[in-house]
Every structure is written in structure tokens, then in C-alpha cells.
Tab-separated table of C-alpha atoms and ligand atoms in Angstrom:
chain	number	residue	atom	x	y	z
O	1	UNK	CA	70.403	105.399	99.123
O	2	UNK	CA	71.170	101.767	98.270
O	3	UNK	CA	74.912	101.240	97.847
O	4	UNK	CA	76.034	100.427	94.255
O	5	UNK	CA	77.392	96.996	93.374
O	6	UNK	CA	80.757	96.004	94.801
O	7	UNK	CA	83.895	95.312	92.753
O	8	UNK	CA	83.671	91.664	93.796
O	9	UNK	CA	80.115	91.404	92.425
O	10	UNK	CA	81.152	93.149	89.182
O	11	UNK	CA	84.116	90.781	88.768
O	12	UNK	CA	81.891	87.771	89.432
O	13	UNK	CA	79.635	88.867	86.553
O	14	UNK	CA	82.522	89.721	84.188
O	15	UNK	CA	83.797	87.316	81.534
O	16	UNK	CA	87.353	87.716	82.784
O	17	UNK	CA	89.350	84.487	83.250
O	18	UNK	CA	89.377	83.273	86.858
O	19	UNK	CA	93.073	84.092	87.279
O	20	UNK	CA	92.573	87.645	86.033
O	21	UNK	CA	89.755	88.075	88.562
O	22	UNK	CA	92.157	86.932	91.278
O	23	UNK	CA	94.855	89.399	90.180
O	24	UNK	CA	92.375	92.284	89.919
O	25	UNK	CA	91.121	91.503	93.418
O	26	UNK	CA	94.696	91.775	94.756
O	27	UNK	CA	95.216	95.023	92.840
O	28	UNK	CA	91.976	96.488	94.216
O	29	UNK	CA	92.874	95.572	97.792
O	30	UNK	CA	96.453	96.846	97.520
O	31	UNK	CA	95.505	100.134	95.860
O	32	UNK	CA	92.929	100.761	98.587
O	33	UNK	CA	95.812	100.381	101.058
O	34	UNK	CA	97.988	102.703	98.920
O	35	UNK	CA	95.221	105.309	99.058
O	36	UNK	CA	95.540	105.363	102.866
O	37	UNK	CA	99.359	105.522	102.712
O	38	UNK	CA	99.334	108.403	100.185
O	39	UNK	CA	96.739	110.287	102.269
O	40	UNK	CA	99.097	110.219	105.271
O	41	UNK	CA	101.350	112.746	103.536
O	42	UNK	CA	103.421	114.958	105.817
O	43	UNK	CA	101.792	113.442	108.896
O	44	UNK	CA	103.418	110.063	108.273
O	45	UNK	CA	106.687	111.249	106.739
O	46	UNK	CA	106.033	109.739	103.288
O	47	UNK	CA	106.640	112.941	101.285
O	48	UNK	CA	109.864	113.976	99.640
O	49	UNK	CA	112.716	112.287	97.794
O	50	UNK	CA	114.188	108.897	98.583
O	51	UNK	CA	117.670	109.870	97.407
O	52	UNK	CA	117.651	106.964	94.907
O	53	UNK	CA	117.708	107.323	91.093
O	54	UNK	CA	115.763	104.735	89.055
O	55	UNK	CA	116.309	103.113	85.670
O	56	UNK	CA	114.519	106.089	84.097
O	57	UNK	CA	117.308	108.278	85.484
O	58	UNK	CA	114.695	109.989	87.659
O	59	UNK	CA	115.043	110.622	91.400
O	60	UNK	CA	112.580	108.334	93.140
O	61	UNK	CA	110.217	109.762	95.722
O	62	UNK	CA	109.724	107.887	98.997
O	63	UNK	CA	106.183	107.018	97.882
O	64	UNK	CA	107.450	105.617	94.567
O	65	UNK	CA	109.426	103.041	96.549
O	66	UNK	CA	106.769	102.404	99.213
O	67	UNK	CA	104.006	101.805	96.658
O	68	UNK	CA	106.278	99.746	94.419
O	69	UNK	CA	107.102	97.442	97.334
O	70	UNK	CA	103.433	97.149	98.356
O	71	UNK	CA	102.357	96.091	94.858
O	72	UNK	CA	105.343	93.791	94.232
O	73	UNK	CA	104.879	91.977	97.557
O	74	UNK	CA	101.110	91.591	97.215
O	75	UNK	CA	101.220	90.427	93.592
O	76	UNK	CA	104.092	87.932	93.969
O	77	UNK	CA	102.224	86.443	96.939
O	78	UNK	CA	99.236	85.784	94.641
O	79	UNK	CA	99.467	82.104	93.507
O	80	UNK	CA	98.463	82.842	89.890
O	81	UNK	CA	101.021	85.624	89.306
O	82	UNK	CA	104.067	84.458	87.334
O	83	UNK	CA	105.950	87.745	87.502
O	84	UNK	CA	105.775	91.518	87.749
O	85	UNK	CA	107.456	94.509	86.122
O	86	UNK	CA	107.457	98.109	87.310
O	87	UNK	CA	108.594	101.554	86.218
O	88	UNK	CA	110.567	101.622	89.461
O	89	UNK	CA	112.497	98.358	88.964
O	90	UNK	CA	115.289	97.862	86.425
O	91	UNK	CA	114.392	94.247	85.670
O	92	UNK	CA	111.317	92.023	85.783
O	93	UNK	CA	110.653	90.129	89.024
O	94	UNK	CA	109.722	86.487	88.318
O	95	UNK	CA	107.525	84.859	90.969
O	96	UNK	CA	107.961	81.467	92.627
O	97	UNK	CA	104.380	80.337	92.090
O	98	UNK	CA	104.207	76.972	90.304
O	99	UNK	CA	100.719	77.953	89.095
O	100	UNK	CA	101.843	81.380	87.902
O	101	UNK	CA	100.013	82.195	84.662
O	102	UNK	CA	99.721	86.001	84.605
O	103	UNK	CA	102.121	88.918	84.262
O	104	UNK	CA	101.396	92.259	85.902
O	105	UNK	CA	103.088	95.490	84.833
O	106	UNK	CA	102.583	98.724	86.716
O	107	UNK	CA	103.576	102.280	87.370
O	108	UNK	CA	103.076	102.249	91.131
O	109	UNK	CA	102.738	106.001	91.518
O	110	UNK	CA	102.291	108.014	88.345
O	111	UNK	CA	102.634	111.782	88.697
O	112	UNK	CA	105.348	111.677	91.334
O	113	UNK	CA	106.147	115.368	90.864
O	114	UNK	CA	102.632	116.050	92.211
O	115	UNK	CA	103.163	114.215	95.523
O	116	UNK	CA	104.714	117.063	97.518
O	117	UNK	CA	102.172	119.635	96.285
O	118	UNK	CA	99.121	117.508	97.140
O	119	UNK	CA	98.029	117.267	93.499
O	120	UNK	CA	96.535	114.076	92.015
O	121	UNK	CA	98.662	110.933	91.584
O	122	UNK	CA	97.733	107.403	90.519
O	123	UNK	CA	98.622	103.764	89.961
O	124	UNK	CA	98.496	102.261	86.447
O	125	UNK	CA	98.338	98.485	85.816
O	126	UNK	CA	98.331	96.038	82.917
O	127	UNK	CA	97.752	92.256	82.876
O	128	UNK	CA	99.228	89.891	80.263
O	129	UNK	CA	99.190	86.107	79.904
O	130	UNK	CA	102.483	84.478	80.908
O	131	UNK	CA	103.904	81.752	78.634
O	132	UNK	CA	105.138	79.883	81.722
O	133	UNK	CA	105.597	80.086	85.491
O	134	UNK	CA	109.182	81.414	85.254
O	135	UNK	CA	109.004	84.312	82.803
O	136	UNK	CA	112.034	86.183	81.479
O	137	UNK	CA	111.850	89.808	80.343
O	138	UNK	CA	111.058	88.625	76.816
O	139	UNK	CA	107.758	87.143	78.072
O	140	UNK	CA	106.617	90.649	79.065
O	141	UNK	CA	107.306	92.171	75.645
O	142	UNK	CA	103.824	91.615	74.216
O	143	UNK	CA	101.881	94.183	72.175
O	144	UNK	CA	99.174	96.083	74.043
O	145	UNK	CA	96.395	94.392	72.050
O	146	UNK	CA	97.240	91.199	73.983
O	147	UNK	CA	96.410	92.696	77.395
O	148	UNK	CA	93.696	90.757	79.265
O	149	UNK	CA	92.896	93.744	81.477
O	150	UNK	CA	94.208	97.209	82.311
O	151	UNK	CA	93.287	100.109	84.524
O	152	UNK	CA	94.315	102.782	86.948
O	153	UNK	CA	93.565	104.059	90.430
O	154	UNK	CA	93.349	107.839	90.800
O	155	UNK	CA	94.144	109.175	94.279
O	156	UNK	CA	92.261	112.456	93.923
O	157	UNK	CA	89.307	114.203	95.546
O	158	UNK	CA	87.833	110.706	95.522
O	159	UNK	CA	89.850	107.522	95.144
O	160	UNK	CA	88.606	105.885	91.947
O	161	UNK	CA	89.550	102.725	90.102
O	162	UNK	CA	88.797	102.619	86.364
O	163	UNK	CA	89.450	99.400	84.445
O	164	UNK	CA	88.557	97.150	81.545
O	165	UNK	CA	88.610	93.387	81.075
O	166	UNK	CA	87.787	93.789	77.401
O	167	UNK	CA	84.036	94.345	77.745
O	168	UNK	CA	83.908	98.116	78.110
O	169	UNK	CA	85.179	100.437	80.865
O	170	UNK	CA	83.834	100.628	84.422
O	171	UNK	CA	84.646	103.036	87.268
O	172	UNK	CA	84.598	102.293	90.999
O	173	UNK	CA	84.754	104.716	93.924
O	174	UNK	CA	86.419	103.688	97.189
O	175	UNK	CA	83.828	103.740	99.972
O	176	UNK	CA	84.511	104.509	103.625
O	177	UNK	CA	84.225	100.817	104.495
O	178	UNK	CA	87.128	100.014	102.153
O	179	UNK	CA	84.973	98.468	99.391
O	180	UNK	CA	85.069	99.593	95.754
O	181	UNK	CA	81.588	100.567	94.545
O	182	UNK	CA	80.475	100.653	90.892
O	183	UNK	CA	79.741	104.342	90.295
O	184	UNK	CA	80.512	104.719	86.564
O	185	UNK	CA	79.359	101.877	84.295
O	186	UNK	CA	79.987	101.631	80.533
O	187	UNK	CA	82.163	104.782	80.323
O	188	UNK	CA	82.200	106.290	76.804
O	189	UNK	CA	84.443	109.082	75.447
O	190	UNK	CA	82.554	111.676	73.338
O	191	UNK	CA	83.846	111.591	69.737
O	192	UNK	CA	84.269	115.386	69.618
O	193	UNK	CA	85.810	117.802	72.099
O	194	UNK	CA	86.916	121.370	72.736
O	195	UNK	CA	89.572	120.472	75.290
O	196	UNK	CA	93.238	119.465	74.900
O	197	UNK	CA	95.903	118.495	77.412
O	198	UNK	CA	99.577	119.064	76.659
O	199	UNK	CA	102.575	120.645	78.410
O	200	UNK	CA	102.607	123.913	76.422
O	201	UNK	CA	106.047	124.928	77.733
O	202	UNK	CA	107.544	122.404	75.287
O	203	UNK	CA	105.918	123.897	72.166
O	204	UNK	CA	109.163	125.002	70.485
O	205	UNK	CA	110.509	121.447	70.716
O	206	UNK	CA	107.588	119.639	69.036
O	207	UNK	CA	107.405	118.374	65.473
O	208	UNK	CA	105.727	120.838	63.096
O	209	UNK	CA	102.521	118.786	62.782
O	210	UNK	CA	101.886	118.920	66.526
O	211	UNK	CA	102.658	122.658	66.526
O	212	UNK	CA	100.127	123.144	63.711
O	213	UNK	CA	97.467	121.107	65.512
O	214	UNK	CA	97.836	122.985	68.824
O	215	UNK	CA	98.124	126.393	67.095
O	216	UNK	CA	94.864	125.572	65.284
O	217	UNK	CA	93.197	124.976	68.655
O	218	UNK	CA	94.688	128.194	70.107
O	219	UNK	CA	93.416	130.227	67.123
O	220	UNK	CA	89.901	129.525	68.377
O	221	UNK	CA	86.710	130.521	66.612
O	222	UNK	CA	88.578	132.934	64.308
O	223	UNK	CA	90.994	130.159	63.260
O	224	UNK	CA	90.811	127.045	61.033
O	225	UNK	CA	88.906	125.021	63.630
O	226	UNK	CA	86.185	127.692	63.957
O	227	UNK	CA	85.695	126.904	67.633
O	228	UNK	CA	87.304	127.886	70.933
O	229	UNK	CA	89.276	125.315	72.914
O	230	UNK	CA	90.081	124.916	76.605
O	231	UNK	CA	93.363	123.569	77.957
O	232	UNK	CA	94.113	121.404	80.994
O	233	UNK	CA	97.419	119.925	82.243
O	234	UNK	CA	97.464	118.119	85.617
O	235	UNK	CA	100.977	116.653	85.049
O	236	UNK	CA	99.774	113.223	86.100
O	237	UNK	CA	98.747	111.055	83.144
O	238	UNK	CA	96.191	109.210	85.276
O	239	UNK	CA	94.357	112.446	86.106
O	240	UNK	CA	94.459	113.825	82.571
O	241	UNK	CA	93.289	110.526	81.042
O	242	UNK	CA	90.543	110.249	83.686
O	243	UNK	CA	89.195	113.634	82.597
O	244	UNK	CA	89.230	112.449	78.963
O	245	UNK	CA	87.251	109.352	79.954
O	246	UNK	CA	84.802	111.421	82.003
O	247	UNK	CA	84.099	114.272	79.531
O	248	UNK	CA	86.179	113.798	76.388
O	249	UNK	CA	89.309	115.622	75.244
O	250	UNK	CA	92.719	114.752	73.895
O	251	UNK	CA	95.926	114.070	75.830
O	252	UNK	CA	99.264	114.501	74.081
O	253	UNK	CA	102.831	113.883	75.141
O	254	UNK	CA	104.622	114.061	71.775
O	255	UNK	CA	108.168	113.454	70.651
O	256	UNK	CA	110.367	116.494	71.006
O	257	UNK	CA	113.649	117.396	69.399
O	258	UNK	CA	115.648	117.945	72.593
O	259	UNK	CA	116.445	114.222	72.644
O	260	UNK	CA	115.607	113.108	69.083
O	261	UNK	CA	116.482	109.464	69.792
O	262	UNK	CA	113.958	109.377	72.650
O	263	UNK	CA	110.479	108.706	71.165
O	264	UNK	CA	108.709	110.497	74.030
O	265	UNK	CA	108.569	110.804	77.824
O	266	UNK	CA	105.931	108.207	78.626
O	267	UNK	CA	106.587	104.480	78.797
O	268	UNK	CA	104.852	102.004	76.494
O	269	UNK	CA	104.427	98.899	78.647
O	270	UNK	CA	102.944	100.350	81.842
O	271	UNK	CA	101.598	103.754	80.768
O	272	UNK	CA	100.833	103.812	77.037
O	273	UNK	CA	99.442	100.290	76.641
O	274	UNK	CA	97.123	100.163	79.680
O	275	UNK	CA	95.742	103.637	78.931
O	276	UNK	CA	95.358	102.826	75.231
O	277	UNK	CA	93.254	99.744	75.992
O	278	UNK	CA	90.987	101.777	78.282
O	279	UNK	CA	90.593	104.598	75.746
O	280	UNK	CA	89.774	102.237	72.860
O	281	UNK	CA	87.348	100.258	75.025
O	282	UNK	CA	85.611	103.571	75.781
O	283	UNK	CA	85.274	104.386	72.065
O	284	UNK	CA	88.288	106.684	71.757
O	285	UNK	CA	91.564	106.423	69.824
O	286	UNK	CA	95.058	105.904	71.255
O	287	UNK	CA	97.949	106.535	68.885
O	288	UNK	CA	101.634	107.400	68.857
O	289	UNK	CA	101.084	110.341	66.481
O	290	UNK	CA	97.448	110.443	65.466
O	291	UNK	CA	97.956	107.470	63.146
O	292	UNK	CA	99.811	104.451	64.531
O	293	UNK	CA	97.724	102.503	67.060
O	294	UNK	CA	99.620	102.185	70.372
O	295	UNK	CA	98.173	98.703	70.944
O	296	UNK	CA	99.857	97.452	67.761
O	297	UNK	CA	103.375	98.621	68.687
O	298	UNK	CA	105.660	95.582	68.998
O	299	UNK	CA	107.742	96.152	72.174
O	300	UNK	CA	111.512	95.691	72.086
O	301	UNK	CA	112.492	96.892	75.568
O	302	UNK	CA	110.733	96.781	78.944
O	303	UNK	CA	111.149	100.502	79.653
O	304	UNK	CA	110.869	101.810	76.119
O	305	UNK	CA	109.202	105.170	75.668
O	306	UNK	CA	106.495	106.166	73.229
O	307	UNK	CA	104.921	109.398	71.968
O	308	UNK	CA	101.210	109.544	72.836
O	309	UNK	CA	98.144	111.193	71.333
O	310	UNK	CA	94.901	109.741	72.712
O	311	UNK	CA	91.286	110.662	73.386
O	312	UNK	CA	88.170	111.716	71.469
O	313	UNK	CA	88.224	109.812	68.169
O	314	UNK	CA	87.358	112.679	65.800
O	315	UNK	CA	89.883	114.995	67.466
O	316	UNK	CA	92.675	112.423	67.186
O	317	UNK	CA	91.894	112.384	63.444
O	318	UNK	CA	92.542	116.154	63.508
O	319	UNK	CA	95.945	115.530	65.111
O	320	UNK	CA	96.775	113.130	62.275
O	321	UNK	CA	95.615	115.603	59.610
O	322	UNK	CA	97.529	118.618	60.989
L	1	AFP	P1	106.390	112.085	87.096
L	1	AFP	O1	105.878	110.768	87.637
L	1	AFP	O2	107.870	112.174	87.002
L	1	AFP	O3	105.755	113.276	87.747
L	1	AFP	O4	105.932	112.121	85.565
L	1	AFP	C1	104.550	112.008	85.332
L	1	AFP	C2	104.399	111.738	83.858
L	1	AFP	O5	105.110	110.590	83.524
L	1	AFP	C3	102.941	111.628	83.461
L	1	AFP	O6	102.137	111.125	84.459
L	1	AFP	C4	102.564	113.072	83.128
L	1	AFP	O7	101.529	113.158	82.168
L	1	AFP	C5	103.872	113.628	82.574
L	1	AFP	O8	104.929	112.840	83.132
L	1	AFP	C6	104.073	115.067	82.979
L	1	AFP	O9	105.261	115.479	82.348
L	1	AFP	P2	105.765	116.977	82.558
L	1	AFP	O10	106.196	117.086	83.982
L	1	AFP	O11	106.894	117.102	81.566
L	1	AFP	O12	104.607	117.891	82.240
């Protein structure tokens, strides 16, 4: 079997700006290294809590910190990177590169609660243009439609990188020789689905529209939708969104009334926006509530949260209509 094209070859044929190609190359190399670190698990002492609480008021796992440091160090050493921002760091980290022209935002290890049970986890990344070589936090607060590229790496049964530079969505599988190989080209999300992903234990806290939508799915063929649905919930956004990209579906993490001033659990800048760009590039819809496009949300804070309803376009319309 001839080996598929490499990530380097794919990048060389993409229309991405030269600097974005350079940043994506660093991300690919670093996430391949993260894959090895994550795989070490109990054998290398990387499991468990770090004892530190982050800006999200969440206890950081050892691997949250390890992967955050790996990405921050590698990206700030890249001459075209002007600065980085991470779920795991309170403030943005400006670089010292005089030629810095790109901003990189990331969730270094999404799905941290899955680490100690050997369930899937991932890295999510987003690339924006920097206004200058010494960016402040304000420079990062750009709407998702301005992203030059976004993607994720899923550390699962295979290690896969799925990304877009604005010309569709491509998927790469990490080969034994450490190269990323193009295994999924021009990924498209089916417009219809019979599968939803949501944390059902929160049902009593959702807004009534979301309750109506999910109850309609649960009613199955005897109910208003006249078809049976399946449910999945991996508790790692990267894994649930990957399934949506591979076979369709909808992923929801809605607002809930326990903390009415908190729009949702997931973060806009390094979870919602990068995933929304991927989903739209694959022909799906990515909204806050079935209606408002995530990519049009004007950010006001680096770590702001957002409700999310994304996936198969016709099913997202059903969420909006519920
Ligand atoms: P952790 O990184 O704290 O595990 O959170 C993962 C996540 O942000 C996202 O990846 C999942 O879709 C979602 O939270 C799972 O949330 P629940 O644990 O409330 O189901």
C-alpha cells in the first residue's frame, strides 16, 4: 500500500499564508510529541491532579500543565508567532519575535476528566492574524470568522489531526514514523442525522426549547420527529465533534439555569470558534442556540464562555425551531 500524502505536502499545496504554514508545522510536530507523552500514562507518572487551580476555577491535571508548557514553548520559539493564549493560562503570552505576525490560541488538553480513565482527550487550536509583534489581550479578541486556520488533534484509538485553512476540512493520521498522513480529505457533515450528543444529566437545568428539542428526539418514531435517535456523550468535545465530522450528528452544551449569568461551560476563543470554523467548512452549522452563528460573536473577554449547538445543518435548524 502506497503511503498517503504527508502533512508537509498537503500544506505545500494549500493556499495558506506562509506564516500559517509555519505555525501549523510547529503545531503538528508538537502534538505528535504530546501524543507520546499522553500515551505514557501511569507508566511515566503523568496521570492525576497537579494540585493547581486555573483561571477557569478548575483543578488542573498534570497533563494540562505539561501539554500547555510544550505548546507555549514550541510556539513562542517560532519566529512568526507574535503571542499565544491558552485555557490554562490567565493572561496572553506575548512573544519576543520581531517578525511575529500570528496569534495562536489553544486548549492544550481538552477532556481532562477523561485522562485518568484512559478515555479520549485532545488538543484544540486556532490561528488569528496579529496586528503587531507585541500583542495585548485586546489583539486576541477577534470574531471566529477572522480565523486563518483551526483544528484539533484527537488522542484516541488513532492519533488524528483534523484542520482547515479555509478551503475545506482534511484529516491526518499519525503514522509510526512520526509523520502525519492524509487519510480523510474533503470531510463533509451529512445534513441530516439520527444522533445527538449532550450531557443528559443536566436536562432539568436547560432552557425549555432545548428540553423540547431533546424530548422530541427521545420520543422516537412515535413522537413528533417520527424517527428514532441514538445518543453519544464522550465528555471530550474533540471526540464528540470528531464523530459529528465523521458521520454527522449534533453536539450541544447549552446554557443552564444553575449559573444563569454563565452563558455555558465551553469557551468561545479556543473551543467554540475553532470547532465552529471546522464544522462550517465541512458543511455543517455552528450556533450558540440554533440561531446565532458562533463565528459572528464579538468577543469581550479571553476566557468567555458560550452555549454551543453545532453539527448537521438540518438538525441544527430543528434545535432552533424547538
Ligand atoms: P474537562 O476538560 O474539564 O474534562 O471538560 C471537557 C469539556 O470542556 C468538553 O471537552 C466536554 O464536551 C465537556 O467539558 C464535558 O462536560 P461534562 O463533564 O459536564 O459532561
